[in-house]
Coordinates of C-alpha atoms in Angstrom, one line a residue:
Chain D
P1 CA -22.9 -14.6 -103.0
H2 CA -26.1 -14.9 -101.3
S3 CA -26.7 -13.5 -98.0
R4 CA -28.1 -16.5 -95.7
G5 CA -31.5 -15.2 -94.7
G6 CA -30.4 -11.7 -94.1
V7 CA -31.3 -8.6 -95.7
A8 CA -28.3 -6.6 -96.3
S9 CA -28.1 -3.0 -96.2
D10 CA -27.4 -1.7 -99.6
K11 CA -25.3 1.5 -98.4
P12 CA -21.8 1.1 -100.2
S13 CA -19.3 1.0 -97.2
G14 CA -17.9 4.4 -96.4
F15 CA -14.8 2.1 -95.5
L16 CA -13.3 2.4 -98.9
G17 CA -11.4 5.7 -100.3
A18 CA -13.6 5.1 -103.1
P19 CA -14.3 8.1 -105.7
E20 CA -16.3 10.8 -104.7
D21 CA -19.4 9.7 -106.4
P22 CA -20.2 6.5 -105.1
T23 CA -23.0 6.2 -107.5
S24 CA -20.6 6.3 -110.7
D25 CA -20.0 2.9 -112.5
F26 CA -16.3 2.9 -111.7
N27 CA -16.8 2.3 -108.1
P28 CA -15.3 -0.5 -107.6
L29 CA -18.2 -1.3 -104.8
L30 CA -20.7 -1.1 -107.4
W31 CA -19.3 -4.5 -108.8
L32 CA -19.9 -6.2 -105.9
P33 CA -23.8 -7.7 -105.2
K34 CA -25.6 -5.7 -102.7
G35 CA -24.7 -8.4 -100.1
M36 CA -21.1 -7.9 -100.0
R37 CA -20.9 -4.2 -99.9
R38 CA -21.2 -2.9 -96.5
G39 CA -18.9 -4.0 -93.6
Y40 CA -16.7 -6.7 -94.9
A41 CA -13.6 -5.1 -94.1
L42 CA -11.3 -6.6 -96.4
L43 CA -13.3 -6.5 -99.7
P44 CA -13.5 -3.0 -100.9
P45 CA -10.0 -2.0 -100.5
L46 CA -8.9 -5.4 -102.3
L47 CA -11.4 -3.9 -105.1
K48 CA -9.8 -1.0 -105.1
V49 CA -6.3 -2.2 -105.5
L50 CA -7.6 -4.4 -108.3
S51 CA -9.0 -1.3 -109.9
E52 CA -6.2 1.0 -109.7
R53 CA -4.3 -1.1 -112.1
G54 CA -0.6 -0.4 -112.4
Q55 CA -0.8 2.8 -109.6
Q56 CA 2.1 2.3 -107.3
N57 CA 0.2 4.0 -104.0
W58 CA -2.1 1.2 -103.2
G59 CA -2.4 2.5 -99.7
S60 CA -6.3 2.9 -99.2
D61 CA -5.7 5.5 -96.9
V62 CA -9.2 6.1 -95.7
P63 CA -9.1 8.6 -93.0
R64 CA -9.3 6.7 -89.9
L65 CA -9.9 7.8 -86.3
Q66 CA -7.2 6.1 -84.1
P67 CA -8.2 3.5 -82.0
D68 CA -7.7 3.5 -78.1
S69 CA -4.5 1.8 -77.1
R70 CA -5.9 0.0 -74.2
A71 CA -8.6 -1.4 -76.8
L72 CA -5.8 -2.1 -78.8
R73 CA -4.1 -4.0 -76.5
Y74 CA -7.1 -6.3 -75.3
M75 CA -8.1 -6.9 -79.0
K76 CA -4.4 -8.2 -79.9
R77 CA -4.9 -10.4 -77.0
L78 CA -8.2 -11.7 -78.3
Y79 CA -6.6 -12.4 -81.6
K80 CA -3.5 -14.2 -80.4
M81 CA -6.2 -16.6 -78.3
S82 CA -8.4 -17.0 -81.5
A83 CA -6.3 -17.5 -84.2
T84 CA -2.5 -19.1 -85.0
K85 CA 0.7 -16.7 -86.1
E86 CA -0.2 -17.7 -89.6
G87 CA -3.8 -16.2 -89.0
I88 CA -5.6 -19.8 -89.0
P89 CA -8.8 -19.5 -87.0
K90 CA -7.9 -22.0 -83.9
D91 CA -10.6 -24.7 -83.9
N92 CA -11.8 -24.3 -80.9
R93 CA -15.3 -25.5 -80.2
S94 CA -16.3 -23.1 -77.5
H95 CA -15.8 -20.1 -79.6
L96 CA -18.6 -20.0 -81.9
Y97 CA -18.3 -15.8 -83.0
N98 CA -16.6 -15.4 -86.0
T99 CA -16.4 -11.8 -85.4
V100 CA -15.9 -9.6 -82.5
R101 CA -16.2 -6.1 -82.8
L102 CA -14.6 -3.6 -80.0
F103 CA -16.5 0.1 -79.7
T104 CA -14.9 3.0 -77.4
P105 CA -17.5 5.6 -76.5
C106 CA -17.4 8.6 -78.6
S107 CA -15.4 11.0 -76.4
E108 CA -17.2 14.2 -76.6
C109 CA -20.4 12.8 -75.1
Q110 CA -18.7 11.1 -72.0
H111 CA -20.4 13.2 -68.9
H112 CA -19.0 12.0 -65.5
H113 CA -21.2 12.6 -62.5
G114 CA -19.2 12.9 -59.0
G115 CA -15.6 12.2 -58.9
L116 CA -13.7 11.8 -61.7
G117 CA -13.7 8.1 -61.4
K118 CA -12.0 8.7 -57.8
G119 CA -13.1 7.5 -54.7
D120 CA -16.1 5.1 -54.4
V121 CA -18.8 5.9 -56.9
H122 CA -17.8 6.1 -60.8
S123 CA -20.4 7.2 -62.8
V124 CA -20.4 8.0 -66.7
D125 CA -23.0 8.9 -69.5
L126 CA -21.9 6.9 -72.6
L127 CA -23.1 6.8 -76.2
F128 CA -21.9 3.9 -78.3
N129 CA -22.3 4.2 -82.3
L130 CA -22.9 0.8 -83.9
D131 CA -23.0 2.0 -87.4
R132 CA -20.4 -0.9 -88.5
V133 CA -22.3 -3.9 -87.4
T134 CA -23.7 -5.3 -90.4
A135 CA -27.5 -6.7 -91.0
L136 CA -25.8 -10.1 -91.7
E137 CA -24.2 -10.0 -88.0
H138 CA -26.3 -11.8 -85.3
L139 CA -25.4 -11.0 -81.5
L140 CA -24.0 -13.6 -79.4
K141 CA -22.7 -11.9 -76.6
S142 CA -22.0 -8.4 -75.4
V143 CA -20.1 -6.9 -72.6
L144 CA -18.8 -3.9 -71.0
L145 CA -14.8 -4.1 -71.1
Y146 CA -13.4 -2.3 -67.9
S147 CA -9.6 -2.4 -67.3
F148 CA -8.8 -1.8 -64.1
D149 CA -5.3 0.0 -63.2
T150 CA -4.5 0.3 -59.5
S151 CA -1.8 2.8 -58.7
A152 CA -1.0 1.4 -55.3
P153 CA -1.1 -2.2 -54.8
V154 CA -4.3 -3.4 -53.1
S155 CA -3.7 -6.1 -50.6
S156 CA -7.3 -7.4 -49.9
P157 CA -10.0 -8.0 -52.7
F158 CA -13.0 -5.7 -53.1
S159 CA -16.2 -5.6 -54.8
C160 CA -17.9 -3.8 -57.1
T161 CA -21.6 -3.1 -58.0
C162 CA -22.2 -2.1 -61.7
H163 CA -25.8 -0.4 -62.3
L164 CA -26.8 0.4 -65.9
S165 CA -29.7 2.3 -67.4
V166 CA -30.1 2.7 -71.2
K167 CA -31.4 6.4 -71.7
E168 CA -33.9 6.9 -74.4
H169 CA -34.7 9.9 -76.5
D170 CA -38.6 10.6 -75.9
S171 CA -40.4 12.6 -78.7
S172 CA -39.7 15.8 -77.5
G173 CA -35.8 15.2 -77.3
Q174 CA -35.8 14.6 -73.5
V175 CA -33.6 12.1 -72.2
C176 CA -35.4 9.4 -69.9
P177 CA -33.9 6.2 -68.4
S178 CA -35.9 3.3 -69.8
V179 CA -34.5 -0.1 -68.7
S180 CA -31.9 -0.6 -66.0
H181 CA -29.7 -3.3 -64.7
S182 CA -27.6 -3.8 -62.0
V183 CA -24.6 -6.4 -62.2
A184 CA -22.4 -7.3 -59.0
F185 CA -18.8 -8.6 -59.3
S186 CA -16.0 -9.0 -57.0
L187 CA -12.3 -8.4 -58.1
H188 CA -9.1 -9.8 -56.6
L189 CA -6.5 -7.6 -58.1
Q190 CA -3.1 -8.9 -57.9
V191 CA -0.3 -6.1 -56.8
R192 CA 0.1 -4.0 -59.7
K193 CA -1.7 -5.8 -62.4
R194 CA -3.9 -4.6 -64.9
K195 CA -7.2 -6.3 -64.7
W196 CA -9.6 -6.8 -67.6
V197 CA -13.2 -7.2 -66.5
E198 CA -15.9 -8.1 -68.8
I199 CA -19.5 -7.3 -67.5
D200 CA -22.1 -9.5 -69.3
V201 CA -24.8 -7.1 -70.6
T202 CA -26.1 -9.5 -73.4
S203 CA -29.5 -9.8 -72.1
F204 CA -29.5 -6.0 -71.1
L205 CA -28.3 -4.9 -75.0
Q206 CA -29.9 -8.0 -77.0
P207 CA -33.2 -6.0 -77.8
L208 CA -31.7 -2.9 -78.7
I209 CA -29.0 -4.7 -81.2
A210 CA -31.6 -6.9 -82.2
T211 CA -33.5 -4.1 -83.8
H212 CA -30.4 -2.8 -85.3
R213 CA -30.2 0.3 -83.0
R214 CA -27.7 2.6 -84.5
N215 CA -26.8 4.5 -81.1
I216 CA -26.7 3.3 -77.5
H217 CA -26.9 5.8 -74.8
M218 CA -26.4 4.6 -71.5
A219 CA -25.4 5.8 -68.0
V220 CA -23.1 3.4 -65.9
N221 CA -22.3 3.7 -62.4
V222 CA -20.0 1.6 -60.5
T223 CA -19.4 1.1 -56.7
C224 CA -16.5 -0.7 -55.2
L225 CA -15.8 -1.4 -51.8
V226 CA -13.0 -3.1 -49.6
G227 CA -13.8 -6.8 -48.8
D228 CA -15.6 -9.8 -50.7
P229 CA -19.3 -10.6 -50.0
Q230 CA -18.4 -14.2 -50.2
H231 CA -16.4 -14.2 -47.2
S232 CA -17.0 -11.3 -44.8
T233 CA -20.1 -9.8 -43.9
E234 CA -19.4 -6.0 -43.3
L235 CA -17.8 -4.4 -46.5
G236 CA -14.6 -2.2 -46.1
Q237 CA -13.7 1.4 -46.8
P238 CA -13.9 2.8 -50.6
V239 CA -11.4 1.6 -53.0
S240 CA -9.8 4.8 -54.4
M241 CA -8.6 3.8 -58.2
A242 CA -8.6 5.1 -61.6
L243 CA -11.7 3.9 -63.3
L244 CA -11.5 5.0 -67.2
P245 CA -14.9 4.6 -69.4
P246 CA -15.3 1.0 -70.5
S247 CA -15.2 -0.1 -74.2
L248 CA -18.4 -2.1 -75.5
L249 CA -17.4 -5.5 -76.9
L250 CA -20.1 -7.5 -79.1
Y251 CA -19.3 -11.2 -80.3
L252 CA -21.3 -11.7 -83.5
N253 CA -22.1 -14.2 -85.8
D254 CA -21.5 -13.1 -89.5
T255 CA -24.0 -15.1 -91.5
S256 CA -22.5 -13.6 -94.8
E257 CA -21.1 -16.1 -97.5
Q258 CA -17.7 -14.5 -96.9
A259 CA -17.4 -15.3 -93.2
Y260 CA -15.8 -18.5 -92.0
H261 CA -18.6 -21.0 -90.4
R262 CA -16.9 -23.3 -88.3
W263 CA -19.7 -25.7 -87.9
D264 CA -20.3 -25.9 -91.6
S265 CA -16.5 -27.0 -92.2
L266 CA -16.4 -29.0 -88.9
R267 CA -19.7 -30.8 -90.3
H268 CA -18.2 -31.4 -93.4
R269 CA -14.9 -32.5 -92.3
R270 CA -17.0 -35.3 -90.4
K271 CA -19.0 -36.5 -93.1
N272 CA -16.7 -36.3 -95.9
P273 CA -13.1 -36.4 -94.7
G274 CA -11.3 -36.9 -97.9
R275 CA -13.8 -34.7 -100.4
P276 CA -13.2 -31.0 -101.4
R277 CA -16.1 -29.1 -99.4
Q278 CA -18.9 -28.6 -101.5
R279 CA -20.5 -24.9 -100.9
T280 CA -23.8 -25.5 -99.2
S281 CA -26.7 -23.7 -100.8
P282 CA -27.2 -20.0 -99.7
L283 CA -29.7 -20.9 -97.1
G284 CA -27.4 -23.0 -95.5
V285 CA -29.2 -26.5 -95.7
P286 CA -30.9 -28.4 -98.9
T287 CA -34.7 -26.7 -99.1
G288 CA -37.7 -29.3 -99.8
D289 CA -37.5 -32.8 -100.3
K290 CA -35.5 -32.7 -103.5
G291 CA -32.1 -31.7 -101.4
M292 CA -32.7 -34.3 -98.8
E293 CA -32.4 -38.1 -99.1
T294 CA -35.2 -40.1 -97.9
P295 CA -34.0 -42.7 -95.3
Q296 CA -34.8 -45.5 -97.6
A297 CA -32.4 -43.9 -100.6
Q298 CA -30.0 -43.2 -98.3
R299 CA -29.9 -47.1 -97.3
A300 CA -30.2 -47.8 -100.8
S301 CA -27.2 -45.6 -101.6
R302 CA -25.2 -47.0 -98.8
Q303 CA -25.8 -50.3 -99.9
R304 CA -24.5 -49.4 -103.7
R305 CA -21.7 -47.9 -102.3
Chain F
D1 CA 14.0 -50.6 -127.8
E2 CA 14.2 -48.4 -131.2
T3 CA 14.8 -45.2 -128.4
M4 CA 17.5 -47.0 -126.7
K5 CA 19.8 -47.5 -129.9
E6 CA 19.1 -44.2 -131.2
A7 CA 19.3 -42.5 -127.8
P8 CA 23.2 -41.7 -127.0
A9 CA 25.0 -43.5 -124.7
A10 CA 24.1 -41.8 -121.5
S11 CA 25.2 -42.1 -117.8
P12 CA 22.9 -43.5 -115.5
Q13 CA 22.1 -40.0 -113.9
D14 CA 21.0 -38.9 -117.5
L15 CA 19.2 -41.8 -118.3
S16 CA 16.7 -41.6 -114.5
Q17 CA 16.2 -38.0 -115.8
Y18 CA 15.2 -39.1 -119.5
F19 CA 12.4 -41.3 -117.7
K20 CA 11.4 -39.1 -115.3
Q21 CA 9.8 -37.1 -118.1
F22 CA 7.3 -40.0 -118.5
L23 CA 6.4 -40.5 -115.0
F24 CA 5.9 -36.9 -113.9
P25 CA 5.2 -34.5 -116.9
Q26 CA 7.3 -31.4 -116.1
N27 CA 5.6 -27.9 -114.5
E28 CA 2.3 -30.3 -113.8
C29 CA -0.5 -28.4 -112.0
E30 CA 0.3 -28.1 -108.5
L31 CA 0.3 -25.8 -105.3
H32 CA 2.7 -22.9 -105.2
N33 CA 4.0 -20.9 -102.1
F34 CA 3.3 -17.0 -102.0
R35 CA 3.8 -15.0 -98.8
L36 CA 3.1 -11.2 -98.6
S37 CA 3.1 -8.7 -95.5
F38 CA 0.4 -6.3 -95.4
S39 CA 3.0 -3.5 -95.4
Q40 CA 4.1 -3.9 -98.9
L41 CA 0.4 -3.1 -99.8
Q42 CA 0.6 -0.4 -97.1
W43 CA -2.1 -1.8 -95.3
D44 CA -0.7 -2.4 -92.1
K45 CA -1.8 0.8 -90.9
W46 CA -5.5 -0.8 -90.7
I47 CA -5.0 -4.2 -90.9
L48 CA -3.2 -5.3 -87.4
A49 CA -2.9 -8.8 -87.8
P50 CA -1.6 -11.2 -89.2
H51 CA 1.5 -9.5 -90.2
R52 CA 2.1 -12.0 -93.3
Y53 CA -0.4 -14.0 -95.6
S54 CA 0.2 -16.5 -97.6
P55 CA -2.8 -17.0 -100.2
Q56 CA -0.9 -19.7 -102.2
Y57 CA -1.6 -20.5 -105.9
C58 CA -2.3 -23.1 -108.5
K59 CA -0.3 -23.3 -111.6
G60 CA 0.8 -25.9 -113.9
D61 CA -0.2 -28.0 -117.0
C62 CA -3.3 -30.0 -116.6
P63 CA -2.4 -33.6 -118.3
R64 CA -5.1 -34.8 -120.8
V65 CA -6.3 -37.8 -118.6
A66 CA -6.5 -35.7 -115.1
G67 CA -8.0 -38.5 -113.1
H68 CA -8.4 -38.9 -109.3
R69 CA -5.0 -37.4 -108.7
Y70 CA -6.7 -34.4 -109.1
G71 CA -10.4 -35.1 -107.9
S72 CA -11.3 -33.8 -111.2
P73 CA -14.7 -34.7 -112.3
V74 CA -15.2 -36.7 -115.3
H75 CA -16.5 -33.3 -117.5
T76 CA -13.0 -32.6 -117.0
M77 CA -12.2 -35.3 -119.7
V78 CA -15.3 -34.2 -121.5
Q79 CA -13.8 -30.7 -121.9
N80 CA -10.4 -32.1 -123.1
I81 CA -12.1 -34.1 -125.9
I82 CA -14.2 -31.4 -126.9
Y83 CA -11.1 -29.1 -127.3
E84 CA -9.1 -31.8 -129.2
K85 CA -11.8 -33.5 -131.2
L86 CA -14.8 -30.6 -131.6
D87 CA -13.8 -27.2 -131.0
P88 CA -10.4 -25.7 -130.1
S89 CA -12.1 -22.4 -129.2
V90 CA -13.1 -24.3 -125.9
P91 CA -10.6 -23.9 -123.5
R92 CA -8.7 -26.8 -122.3
P93 CA -9.4 -27.5 -118.3
S94 CA -7.3 -25.0 -116.0
C95 CA -5.2 -25.5 -112.7
V96 CA -7.5 -24.0 -110.2
P97 CA -7.8 -24.3 -106.5
A98 CA -10.2 -27.2 -105.3
E99 CA -10.0 -26.4 -101.4
Y100 CA -9.5 -23.3 -99.2
S101 CA -8.8 -22.6 -95.6
P102 CA -9.8 -19.3 -93.9
L103 CA -7.8 -16.7 -92.2
S104 CA -8.7 -14.3 -89.1
V105 CA -7.8 -10.8 -89.7
L106 CA -7.7 -7.7 -87.0
T107 CA -8.8 -4.5 -88.6
V108 CA -9.2 -1.0 -87.7
E109 CA -12.5 0.6 -88.8
P110 CA -12.9 4.1 -90.2
D111 CA -14.6 5.1 -86.9
G112 CA -11.9 3.6 -84.8
S113 CA -13.3 0.8 -83.9
I114 CA -11.9 -2.5 -83.9
V115 CA -13.0 -5.7 -85.5
Y116 CA -11.7 -9.1 -85.6
K117 CA -13.0 -11.3 -88.1
E118 CA -12.9 -14.8 -89.8
Y119 CA -13.0 -14.8 -93.4
E120 CA -13.7 -17.9 -95.9
D121 CA -11.7 -19.2 -98.8
M122 CA -8.4 -17.2 -98.0
I123 CA -5.7 -19.3 -98.3
A124 CA -5.7 -22.1 -101.2
T125 CA -5.1 -25.7 -99.9
R126 CA -5.4 -27.9 -103.1
C127 CA -5.2 -27.5 -106.6
T128 CA -7.6 -29.5 -109.3
C129 CA -8.3 -29.5 -113.1
R130 CA -11.3 -28.0 -114.3

């Protein structure tokens, strides 16, 4: 198993209920080449089951924090859109990601300013821990995911502005906002419907995630007013609604050998519809001229065929 | 003809069975169905979807001349010849998967985050002799 051009961290995954001493040579993780150890959710538990020969309690019950229920609902809906009931990825050209990670802010560090999400301004300090993102997962898109639950039906549309600023810790540990970013969006909430709103923050977070930042600390202000700027000049009264802290959604392209690369299989199917897929070289493309046929050679082999 | 004289008078049904063994050797290398649910492995606490998974598997004898039917390379026949003529410690060709399809999995990570991942080579879709 080779990583494609990435440098995988050699830290064994904390995911597995592996024996206390991770350096013991019975730790199944050490059987794996370095590129495979971290972040591949499925592999370590599979190895644990195989290494615990004969034991019945196979459950790899690694202590797990319970995920947020709304986040669960959203990810199950994403799963239904991306795969069939049997779990086969849908051949959707527009969907280039092969990994989507949803992080909820760590609860102890959410600081609300002003009203608790009531009235027109909702501002909160958020800290996301991105430890689970591996070095081989490259960011395609990142969004803040708000779920708007309006208790009373809101008859007319309303428009919101979201202002973000990333908080850097300088050498003395003092927090100072370094980069800020504003996004405006308008919402048309039907009566009594939950609405997911994805606020695209890709350009904003790209530099942080590209440098494999493990913790992202940001302040988010959302202001919502009744009315829609496209259709009316003056905006009305503030909207009263419950606004819970957003989740961070990362659409990633996992470049490791274990992940599914649809463009690989699409290209393969176009070229050799009938032949079994040959594993492409770890670098993904033949290196140097020995791997590539010259046009003359291609023509000659075509004539031979 | 000799076999006909020796063979007992059989009904047409037995005859077709009798000849079938020459057309399709028994338990030939082919894809077999296997379906598991993650709750059997007690993994349903952290694997949220899919609920059932059919990895399939390959099983059966590889005929001596495993031709194009299996997409086997010529090497397979060479290996057979080595086993039969030169060195029986060299194993005969085995019935193994030749092609796979991917699987999408939704899991909960130890830190409570949720990940949707598409894994390569998780379901065997075709067998070969190698």
